[in-house]
Amino acid sequence: MREVIIIGSGPAGYTAGIYTARAGLNPLLIASSVEAGGELMKTTEVENYPGFPTGLQGPELMDAFRAQAERFGTEVLLDDVIEVDLTGAIKIVKTGGGQTFEAKTVILATGAAYRELGLPKEKELSGHGVSWCATCDGFFFREKTIAVIGGGDSAMEEANFLTRFASKVYLIHRRDTFKASKIMQERALANPKIEVVWNTEVAELLGEGKLSGIITRNTVDGSTKQLDLDGLFIAVGNDPRVWLVENQVELTAEKFIKVEGRSSKTSLPGVFACGDVIDPTYRQAITAAGSGCVAALDAEHYLADVK
Amino acid sequence: MSAKSVTTATFQADVLSSGKPVLVDFWAEWCGPCRMVSPILDEISSEHGEKLTIVKVNVDEEPALAQQYGITSIPALQVFQGGEVVKSIVGAKPKPQLMADLSEFIN
């Protein structure tokens, strides 16, 4: 039996790995098979992570997190957790690769998954003009006309990044102000290839087998318009990834894992949660890392008490 | 067994004229999810190579092939049989899901 199993491999999961490994708890970190490293694997330049004054690439930062966790003995498994039973004193974790693990504590750092628009044809056109990953797919839109949907930092970053390839980028947002940080907004607004379309949402996706455009709806007067596009990048936020545990641990009204006060303690003893899966507000790499540290320390204290 | 790289020059011989189904993995160095899928495809190739050939196309080096097959998102996995695309899988998926998607070719 393990002392600690960590589920997730973003800044929260790896930081929990670093701390529990240094505490001699020999953690197993189940990182996922194809999404190891989490959201930052899909970003380019990270400029706000303290300690890196000239910035670095998201994947580079995550490789460093992983190396630091492994240096102290965190065992990283590239597999997906498909089922857990966290209700007893012995926690059971099963993976898609067919392994079953037992542990005294589990740290949930499963992060958040991108949100869909919820429109007909969205799935069918995904990968055929509709994308959630500018860094993966921007390359295919050289000299094309595309749109980014959203108003947060990731929408600004994607729009700016995509101007390296596209000839024109519409940045479509349903309100008349962005919630992105000032520096990111200013960059987007100053970029000559970006045209901001305020107070507008996507009403319909057009195209057979391949996206050809969208119908937009004005959120103020309800008027609709057709916009011909080669690509549509969706950056309308993320939802906490709780499907593994939603019937076992208590969630908040917004469907985040509920934790006690400033701690990482969930409604189940020996089960801790950290990172974006508990955070409806801040959702930064640095806050997730801090939260992973909290979970590691809480797990360490819990283990000392049950011994 | 690591997947062979194919180019515009070898695509006809390696993919279109193959007697066996061929899975073409369209990928790039800068695509994080592609790097995660690649070792899974190598495993599938080792386990089922006698039924399904797996090859790679680097879209940076072969943009014409990517364009010809309408790739707008990677990783993109396309299975060719008799010179035609018979299956298209977009995005990085865990091994059990890929095996299920490819079951008609490897069972």
GROMACS .gro file of C-alpha atoms in nm:
model
  414
    1MET     CA    1   0.000   0.000   0.000
    2ARG     CA    2   0.109   0.352  -0.087
    3GLU     CA    3   0.124   0.644   0.154
    4VAL     CA    4   0.013   0.895  -0.114
    5ILE     CA    5  -0.130   0.881  -0.464
    6ILE     CA    6  -0.150   1.209  -0.654
    7ILE     CA    7  -0.391   1.227  -0.947
    8GLY     CA    8  -0.295   1.499  -1.194
    9SER     CA    9   0.024   1.647  -1.333
   10GLY     CA   10  -0.018   2.021  -1.361
   11PRO     CA   11   0.158   2.266  -1.129
   12ALA     CA   12  -0.059   2.151  -0.835
   13GLY     CA   13   0.004   1.779  -0.885
   14TYR     CA   14   0.379   1.808  -0.940
   15THR     CA   15   0.422   2.046  -0.646
   16ALA     CA   16   0.235   1.799  -0.424
   17GLY     CA   17   0.482   1.541  -0.562
   18ILE     CA   18   0.787   1.751  -0.475
   19TYR     CA   19   0.668   1.812  -0.117
   20THR     CA   20   0.545   1.459  -0.039
   21ALA     CA   21   0.858   1.306  -0.193
   22ARG     CA   22   1.081   1.531   0.018
   23ALA     CA   23   0.877   1.423   0.320
   24GLY     CA   24   0.979   1.065   0.242
   25LEU     CA   25   0.629   0.953   0.147
   26ASN     CA   26   0.733   0.791  -0.181
   27PRO     CA   27   0.437   0.932  -0.380
   28LEU     CA   28   0.289   0.780  -0.692
   29LEU     CA   29   0.177   1.051  -0.931
   30ILE     CA   30  -0.065   0.934  -1.199
   31ALA     CA   31  -0.010   1.190  -1.472
   32SER     CA   32  -0.252   1.082  -1.751
   33SER     CA   33  -0.139   0.914  -2.072
   34VAL     CA   34  -0.189   1.191  -2.322
   35GLU     CA   35  -0.246   1.504  -2.113
   36ALA     CA   36   0.050   1.483  -1.876
   37GLY     CA   37   0.166   1.830  -1.775
   38GLY     CA   38  -0.186   1.970  -1.793
   39GLU     CA   39  -0.305   2.298  -1.939
   40LEU     CA   40   0.039   2.459  -1.957
   41MET     CA   41   0.143   2.203  -2.218
   42LYS     CA   42  -0.082   2.391  -2.458
   43THR     CA   43   0.051   2.739  -2.387
   44THR     CA   44   0.353   2.910  -2.532
   45GLU     CA   45   0.527   3.186  -2.342
   46VAL     CA   46   0.474   3.194  -1.963
   47GLU     CA   47   0.578   3.538  -1.840
   48ASN     CA   48   0.424   3.555  -1.493
   49TYR     CA   49   0.572   3.253  -1.317
   50PRO     CA   50   0.800   3.397  -1.048
   51GLY     CA   51   1.165   3.301  -1.068
   52PHE     CA   52   1.184   3.317  -1.448
   53PRO     CA   53   1.236   3.687  -1.521
   54THR     CA   54   1.269   3.640  -1.896
   55GLY     CA   55   0.980   3.394  -1.925
   56LEU     CA   56   0.981   3.041  -2.059
   57GLN     CA   57   0.765   2.804  -2.262
   58GLY     CA   58   0.476   2.627  -2.086
   59PRO     CA   59   0.599   2.274  -2.175
   60GLU     CA   60   0.950   2.369  -2.062
   61LEU     CA   61   0.813   2.479  -1.723
   62MET     CA   62   0.620   2.154  -1.685
   63ASP     CA   63   0.925   1.944  -1.775
   64ALA     CA   64   1.110   2.127  -1.497
   65PHE     CA   65   0.826   2.061  -1.249
   66ARG     CA   66   0.834   1.693  -1.337
   67ALA     CA   67   1.213   1.667  -1.312
   68GLN     CA   68   1.205   1.832  -0.971
   69ALA     CA   69   0.933   1.593  -0.847
   70GLU     CA   70   1.123   1.290  -0.980
   71ARG     CA   71   1.451   1.408  -0.834
   72PHE     CA   72   1.314   1.344  -0.484
   73GLY     CA   73   1.157   1.009  -0.570
   74THR     CA   74   0.809   1.085  -0.703
   75GLU     CA   75   0.710   0.794  -0.924
   76VAL     CA   76   0.535   0.931  -1.234
   77LEU     CA   77   0.296   0.698  -1.416
   78LEU     CA   78   0.172   0.796  -1.763
   79ASP     CA   79  -0.171   0.641  -1.732
   80ASP     CA   80  -0.529   0.760  -1.682
   81VAL     CA   81  -0.729   0.710  -1.365
   82ILE     CA   82  -1.065   0.566  -1.466
   83GLU     CA   83  -1.218   0.479  -1.129
   84VAL     CA   84  -1.160   0.552  -0.761
   85ASP     CA   85  -1.307   0.443  -0.431
   86LEU     CA   86  -1.206   0.702  -0.175
   87THR     CA   87  -1.469   0.639   0.090
   88GLY     CA   88  -1.281   0.389   0.308
   89ALA     CA   89  -0.961   0.419   0.510
   90ILE     CA   90  -0.784   0.245   0.221
   91LYS     CA   91  -0.827   0.440  -0.102
   92ILE     CA   92  -0.848   0.244  -0.427
   93VAL     CA   93  -0.738   0.389  -0.761
   94LYS     CA   94  -0.776   0.207  -1.095
   95THR     CA   95  -0.614   0.302  -1.424
   96GLY     CA   96  -0.702   0.263  -1.791
   97GLY     CA   97  -0.387   0.052  -1.828
   98GLY     CA   98  -0.546  -0.205  -1.596
   99GLN     CA   99  -0.357  -0.143  -1.272
  100THR     CA  100  -0.515  -0.108  -0.928
  101PHE     CA  101  -0.339   0.082  -0.651
  102GLU     CA  102  -0.414   0.127  -0.282
  103ALA     CA  103  -0.314   0.423  -0.070
  104LYS     CA  104  -0.372   0.580   0.269
  105THR     CA  105  -0.418   0.924   0.115
  106VAL     CA  106  -0.514   1.061  -0.225
  107ILE     CA  107  -0.444   1.411  -0.354
  108LEU     CA  108  -0.680   1.520  -0.630
  109ALA     CA  109  -0.518   1.763  -0.873
  110THR     CA  110  -0.727   1.687  -1.181
  111GLY     CA  111  -0.753   2.047  -1.297
  112ALA     CA  112  -1.011   2.175  -1.538
  113ALA     CA  113  -1.116   2.082  -1.889
  114TYR     CA  114  -1.192   2.329  -2.165
  115ARG     CA  115  -1.552   2.431  -2.205
  116GLU     CA  116  -1.744   2.373  -2.525
  117LEU     CA  117  -1.986   2.622  -2.677
  118GLY     CA  118  -2.258   2.356  -2.671
  119LEU     CA  119  -2.364   2.410  -3.031
  120PRO     CA  120  -2.480   2.150  -3.284
  121LYS     CA  121  -2.196   2.030  -3.514
  122GLU     CA  122  -1.930   2.133  -3.260
  123LYS     CA  123  -1.803   1.775  -3.217
  124GLU     CA  124  -1.826   1.692  -3.586
  125LEU     CA  125  -1.628   2.002  -3.687
  126SER     CA  126  -1.374   1.964  -3.406
  127GLY     CA  127  -1.040   1.909  -3.576
  128HIS     CA  128  -1.192   2.028  -3.902
  129GLY     CA  129  -1.171   2.399  -3.845
  130VAL     CA  130  -1.289   2.410  -3.483
  131SER     CA  131  -1.006   2.395  -3.229
  132TRP     CA  132  -0.925   2.442  -2.861
  133CYS     CA  133  -0.548   2.451  -2.904
  134ALA     CA  134  -0.392   2.744  -3.088
  135THR     CA  135  -0.039   2.618  -3.032
  136CYS     CA  136  -0.128   2.280  -3.188
  137ASP     CA  137  -0.335   2.399  -3.480
  138GLY     CA  138  -0.238   2.760  -3.562
  139PHE     CA  139   0.016   2.633  -3.814
  140PHE     CA  140  -0.263   2.511  -4.045
  141PHE     CA  141  -0.417   2.856  -4.079
  142ARG     CA  142  -0.143   3.042  -4.263
  143GLU     CA  143  -0.288   3.343  -4.446
  144LYS     CA  144  -0.638   3.234  -4.341
  145THR     CA  145  -0.922   3.416  -4.168
  146ILE     CA  146  -1.004   3.286  -3.824
  147ALA     CA  147  -1.185   3.383  -3.505
  148VAL     CA  148  -1.112   3.339  -3.137
  149ILE     CA  149  -1.406   3.324  -2.896
  150GLY     CA  150  -1.356   3.444  -2.539
  151GLY     CA  151  -1.251   3.738  -2.325
  152GLY     CA  152  -1.001   3.603  -2.076
  153ASP     CA  153  -0.623   3.573  -2.076
  154SER     CA  154  -0.624   3.254  -2.279
  155ALA     CA  155  -0.838   3.412  -2.552
  156MET     CA  156  -0.597   3.710  -2.569
  157GLU     CA  157  -0.294   3.482  -2.580
  158GLU     CA  158  -0.444   3.262  -2.850
  159ALA     CA  159  -0.549   3.560  -3.063
  160ASN     CA  160  -0.203   3.715  -3.042
  161PHE     CA  161  -0.030   3.385  -3.111
  162LEU     CA  162  -0.254   3.311  -3.408
  163THR     CA  163  -0.161   3.639  -3.580
  164ARG     CA  164   0.175   3.476  -3.652
  165PHE     CA  165  -0.008   3.256  -3.902
  166ALA     CA  166  -0.347   3.400  -3.989
  167SER     CA  167  -0.400   3.706  -4.205
  168LYS     CA  168  -0.697   3.816  -3.994
  169VAL     CA  169  -0.815   3.723  -3.645
  170TYR     CA  170  -1.158   3.823  -3.516
  171LEU     CA  171  -1.169   3.825  -3.137
  172ILE     CA  172  -1.531   3.769  -3.048
  173HIS     CA  173  -1.658   3.836  -2.697
  174ARG     CA  174  -2.010   3.836  -2.557
  175ARG     CA  175  -1.957   4.142  -2.334
  176ASP     CA  176  -1.827   4.494  -2.396
  177THR     CA  177  -1.516   4.453  -2.179
  178PHE     CA  178  -1.256   4.178  -2.143
  179LYS     CA  179  -1.179   4.013  -1.811
  180ALA     CA  180  -0.822   3.940  -1.925
  181SER     CA  181  -0.528   4.107  -1.751
  182LYS     CA  182  -0.447   4.457  -1.868
  183ILE     CA  183  -0.117   4.368  -2.034
  184MET     CA  184  -0.278   4.088  -2.238
  185GLN     CA  185  -0.571   4.308  -2.343
  186GLU     CA  186  -0.342   4.588  -2.453
  187ARG     CA  187  -0.142   4.351  -2.670
  188ALA     CA  188  -0.453   4.218  -2.838
  189LEU     CA  189  -0.605   4.562  -2.889
  190ALA     CA  190  -0.280   4.697  -3.037
  191ASN     CA  191  -0.236   4.407  -3.279
  192PRO     CA  192  -0.327   4.528  -3.630
  193LYS     CA  193  -0.437   4.180  -3.742
  194ILE     CA  194  -0.690   4.148  -3.458
  195GLU     CA  195  -1.040   4.292  -3.491
  196VAL     CA  196  -1.241   4.284  -3.170
  197VAL     CA  197  -1.611   4.206  -3.208
  198TRP     CA  198  -1.784   4.312  -2.884
  199ASN     CA  199  -2.121   4.201  -2.747
  200THR     CA  200  -2.133   3.904  -2.976
  201GLU     CA  201  -2.177   3.529  -2.934
  202VAL     CA  202  -2.171   3.234  -3.169
  203ALA     CA  203  -2.522   3.122  -3.261
  204GLU     CA  204  -2.441   2.856  -3.519
  205LEU     CA  205  -2.149   2.673  -3.677
  206LEU     CA  206  -2.159   2.642  -4.054
  207GLY     CA  207  -2.001   2.388  -4.287
  208GLU     CA  208  -2.026   2.025  -4.393
  209GLY     CA  209  -1.726   1.816  -4.290
  210LYS     CA  210  -1.524   2.135  -4.256
  211LEU     CA  211  -1.599   2.469  -4.094
  212SER     CA  212  -1.692   2.739  -4.344
  213GLY     CA  213  -1.814   3.011  -4.109
  214ILE     CA  214  -2.039   3.102  -3.820
  215ILE     CA  215  -2.359   3.288  -3.752
  216THR     CA  216  -2.301   3.547  -3.482
  217ARG     CA  217  -2.567   3.696  -3.258
  218ASN     CA  218  -2.541   4.042  -3.104
  219THR     CA  219  -2.601   4.007  -2.730
  220VAL     CA  220  -2.751   4.358  -2.705
  221ASP     CA  221  -2.997   4.378  -2.993
  222GLY     CA  222  -3.020   4.010  -3.093
  223SER     CA  223  -2.926   4.078  -3.457
  224THR     CA  224  -2.748   3.798  -3.644
  225LYS     CA  225  -2.480   3.801  -3.909
  226GLN     CA  226  -2.284   3.549  -4.112
  227LEU     CA  227  -1.906   3.551  -4.085
  228ASP     CA  228  -1.700   3.338  -4.326
  229LEU     CA  229  -1.410   3.170  -4.147
  230ASP     CA  230  -1.146   2.904  -4.207
  231GLY     CA  231  -1.093   2.838  -3.838
  232LEU     CA  232  -1.256   2.896  -3.501
  233PHE     CA  233  -1.060   2.876  -3.177
  234ILE     CA  234  -1.269   2.840  -2.863
  235ALA     CA  235  -1.133   2.985  -2.538
  236VAL     CA  236  -1.444   3.037  -2.328
  237GLY     CA  237  -1.311   2.897  -2.004
  238ASN     CA  238  -1.274   2.570  -1.822
  239ASP     CA  239  -1.482   2.348  -1.599
  240PRO     CA  240  -1.335   2.164  -1.299
  241ARG     CA  241  -1.271   1.800  -1.383
  242VAL     CA  242  -1.467   1.620  -1.111
  243TRP     CA  243  -1.633   1.324  -1.288
  244LEU     CA  244  -1.407   1.073  -1.112
  245VAL     CA  245  -1.513   1.179  -0.764
  246GLU     CA  246  -1.840   1.369  -0.793
  247ASN     CA  247  -2.041   1.096  -0.621
  248GLN     CA  248  -1.791   1.055  -0.339
  249VAL     CA  249  -1.665   1.395  -0.224
  250GLU     CA  250  -1.872   1.701  -0.158
  251LEU     CA  251  -1.874   1.964  -0.433
  252THR     CA  252  -1.953   2.334  -0.419
  253ALA     CA  253  -2.259   2.481  -0.590
  254GLU     CA  254  -2.034   2.562  -0.887
  255LYS     CA  255  -1.916   2.197  -0.903
  256PHE     CA  256  -1.566   2.249  -0.771
  257ILE     CA  257  -1.436   2.007  -0.509
  258LYS     CA  258  -1.522   2.157  -0.171
  259VAL     CA  259  -1.234   2.207   0.070
  260GLU     CA  260  -1.233   2.315   0.432
  261GLY     CA  261  -1.127   2.678   0.478
  262ARG     CA  262  -0.777   2.753   0.357
  263SER     CA  263  -0.684   2.384   0.370
  264SER     CA  264  -0.704   2.116   0.101
  265LYS     CA  265  -0.924   1.886   0.312
  266THR     CA  266  -1.223   1.745   0.126
  267SER     CA  267  -1.534   1.596   0.285
  268LEU     CA  268  -1.354   1.257   0.305
  269PRO     CA  269  -1.072   1.189   0.554
  270GLY     CA  270  -0.741   1.124   0.380
  271VAL     CA  271  -0.858   1.285   0.055
  272PHE     CA  272  -0.714   1.624  -0.036
  273ALA     CA  273  -0.768   1.846  -0.338
  274CYS     CA  274  -0.568   2.127  -0.492
  275GLY     CA  275  -0.522   2.340  -0.802
  276ASP     CA  276  -0.786   2.439  -1.056
  277VAL     CA  277  -1.026   2.166  -0.944
  278ILE     CA  278  -1.090   2.362  -0.621
  279ASP     CA  279  -1.035   2.715  -0.752
  280PRO     CA  280  -1.318   2.913  -0.913
  281THR     CA  281  -1.129   3.241  -0.882
  282TYR     CA  282  -0.755   3.263  -0.941
  283ARG     CA  283  -0.652   2.966  -1.161
  284GLN     CA  284  -0.289   3.061  -1.214
  285ALA     CA  285   0.010   2.828  -1.237
  286ILE     CA  286   0.155   2.988  -0.925
  287THR     CA  287  -0.165   2.962  -0.719
  288ALA     CA  288  -0.207   2.599  -0.829
  289ALA     CA  289   0.151   2.524  -0.726
  290GLY     CA  290   0.091   2.687  -0.386
  291SER     CA  291  -0.227   2.487  -0.348
  292GLY     CA  292  -0.038   2.165  -0.430
  293CYS     CA  293   0.204   2.245  -0.149
  294VAL     CA  294  -0.088   2.290   0.092
  295ALA     CA  295  -0.231   1.950  -0.007
  296ALA     CA  296   0.106   1.780   0.041
  297LEU     CA  297   0.147   1.928   0.389
  298ASP     CA  298  -0.211   1.838   0.482
  299ALA     CA  299  -0.155   1.478   0.366
  300GLU     CA  300   0.169   1.461   0.561
  301HIS     CA  301  -0.001   1.579   0.881
  302TYR     CA  302  -0.290   1.337   0.829
  303LEU     CA  303  -0.049   1.045   0.785
  304ALA     CA  304   0.142   1.143   1.099
  305ASP     CA  305  -0.188   1.143   1.293
  306VAL     CA  306  -0.318   0.805   1.170
  307LYS     CA  307   0.009   0.624   1.241
  308MET     CA  308   0.931  -0.062  -3.330
  309SER     CA  309   0.935   0.309  -3.400
  310ALA     CA  310   0.714   0.433  -3.683
  311LYS     CA  311   0.878   0.511  -4.016
  312SER     CA  312   0.865   0.866  -4.152
  313VAL     CA  313   0.707   0.908  -4.492
  314THR     CA  314   0.735   1.200  -4.732
  315THR     CA  315   0.560   1.318  -5.045
  316ALA     CA  316   0.813   1.115  -5.243
  317THR     CA  317   0.744   0.789  -5.058
  318PHE     CA  318   0.374   0.836  -4.981
  319GLN     CA  319   0.253   0.647  -5.287
  320ALA     CA  320   0.469   0.340  -5.221
  321ASP     CA  321   0.447   0.337  -4.842
  322VAL     CA  322   0.083   0.433  -4.794
  323LEU     CA  323  -0.136   0.440  -5.104
  324SER     CA  324  -0.008   0.118  -5.264
  325SER     CA  325   0.027  -0.080  -4.942
  326GLY     CA  326  -0.148  -0.416  -4.930
  327LYS     CA  327  -0.211  -0.368  -4.556
  328PRO     CA  328  -0.402  -0.085  -4.387
  329VAL     CA  329  -0.166   0.201  -4.300
  330LEU     CA  330  -0.218   0.447  -4.015
  331VAL     CA  331  -0.058   0.783  -4.091
  332ASP     CA  332   0.023   0.996  -3.786
  333PHE     CA  333   0.036   1.364  -3.887
  334TRP     CA  334   0.251   1.533  -3.624
  335ALA     CA  335   0.498   1.814  -3.548
  336GLU     CA  336   0.779   1.876  -3.303
  337TRP     CA  337   0.597   2.174  -3.146
  338CYS     CA  338   0.275   1.982  -3.079
  339GLY     CA  339   0.272   1.863  -2.717
  340PRO     CA  340  -0.018   1.619  -2.755
  341CYS     CA  341   0.159   1.464  -3.060
  342ARG     CA  342   0.459   1.382  -2.843
  343MET     CA  343   0.231   1.205  -2.596
  344VAL     CA  344   0.060   0.995  -2.863
  345SER     CA  345   0.375   0.891  -3.043
  346PRO     CA  346   0.496   0.630  -2.786
  347ILE     CA  347   0.143   0.485  -2.769
  348LEU     CA  348   0.145   0.439  -3.147
  349ASP     CA  349   0.488   0.276  -3.123
  350GLU     CA  350   0.340   0.027  -2.875
  351ILE     CA  351   0.041  -0.045  -3.100
  352SER     CA  352   0.282  -0.088  -3.390
  353SER     CA  353   0.490  -0.341  -3.194
  354GLU     CA  354   0.182  -0.534  -3.087
  355HIS     CA  355  -0.016  -0.526  -3.412
  356GLY     CA  356   0.240  -0.440  -3.681
  357GLU     CA  357   0.155  -0.749  -3.882
  358LYS     CA  358  -0.202  -0.621  -3.937
  359LEU     CA  359  -0.159  -0.244  -3.938
  360THR     CA  360   0.143  -0.046  -4.056
  361ILE     CA  361   0.202   0.279  -3.868
  362VAL     CA  362   0.393   0.566  -4.030
  363LYS     CA  363   0.447   0.934  -3.950
  364VAL     CA  364   0.423   1.251  -4.154
  365ASN     CA  365   0.597   1.557  -4.015
  366VAL     CA  366   0.366   1.842  -4.118
  367ASP     CA  367   0.647   2.100  -4.093
  368GLU     CA  368   0.848   1.912  -4.352
  369GLU     CA  369   0.553   1.794  -4.559
  370PRO     CA  370   0.294   2.075  -4.557
  371ALA     CA  371   0.163   1.967  -4.899
  372LEU     CA  372   0.061   1.624  -4.768
  373ALA     CA  373  -0.109   1.780  -4.466
  374GLN     CA  374  -0.298   2.015  -4.693
  375GLN     CA  375  -0.391   1.743  -4.940
  376TYR     CA  376  -0.552   1.540  -4.663
  377GLY     CA  377  -0.727   1.841  -4.506
  378ILE     CA  378  -0.536   1.837  -4.178
  379THR     CA  379  -0.625   2.138  -3.961
  380SER     CA  380  -0.555   1.989  -3.620
  381ILE     CA  381  -0.287   1.756  -3.491
  382PRO     CA  382  -0.231   1.491  -3.382
  383ALA     CA  383  -0.442   1.358  -3.669
  384LEU     CA  384  -0.443   0.986  -3.738
  385GLN     CA  385  -0.574   0.869  -4.073
  386VAL     CA  386  -0.604   0.506  -4.173
  387PHE     CA  387  -0.557   0.436  -4.545
  388GLN     CA  388  -0.681   0.123  -4.712
  389GLY     CA  389  -0.659   0.069  -5.089
  390GLY     CA  390  -0.537   0.426  -5.130
  391GLU     CA  391  -0.838   0.581  -4.954
  392VAL     CA  392  -0.884   0.733  -4.610
  393VAL     CA  393  -1.116   0.492  -4.429
  394LYS     CA  394  -1.082   0.624  -4.075
  395SER     CA  395  -0.989   0.959  -3.927
  396ILE     CA  396  -0.908   1.018  -3.563
  397VAL     CA  397  -0.840   1.369  -3.435
  398GLY     CA  398  -0.671   1.457  -3.108
  399ALA     CA  399  -0.464   1.273  -2.851
  400LYS     CA  400  -0.646   0.977  -2.700
  401PRO     CA  401  -0.538   0.722  -2.437
  402LYS     CA  402  -0.432   0.380  -2.561
  403PRO     CA  403  -0.754   0.190  -2.472
  404GLN     CA  404  -0.960   0.443  -2.671
  405LEU     CA  405  -0.722   0.432  -2.967
  406MET     CA  406  -0.732   0.052  -2.962
  407ALA     CA  407  -1.112   0.067  -2.965
  408ASP     CA  408  -1.112   0.317  -3.255
  409LEU     CA  409  -0.873   0.093  -3.447
  410SER     CA  410  -1.036  -0.238  -3.351
  411GLU     CA  411  -1.156  -0.315  -3.705
  412PHE     CA  412  -0.795  -0.303  -3.828
  413ILE     CA  413  -0.610  -0.481  -3.549
  414ASN     CA  414  -0.844  -0.762  -3.443
   0.00000   0.00000   0.00000
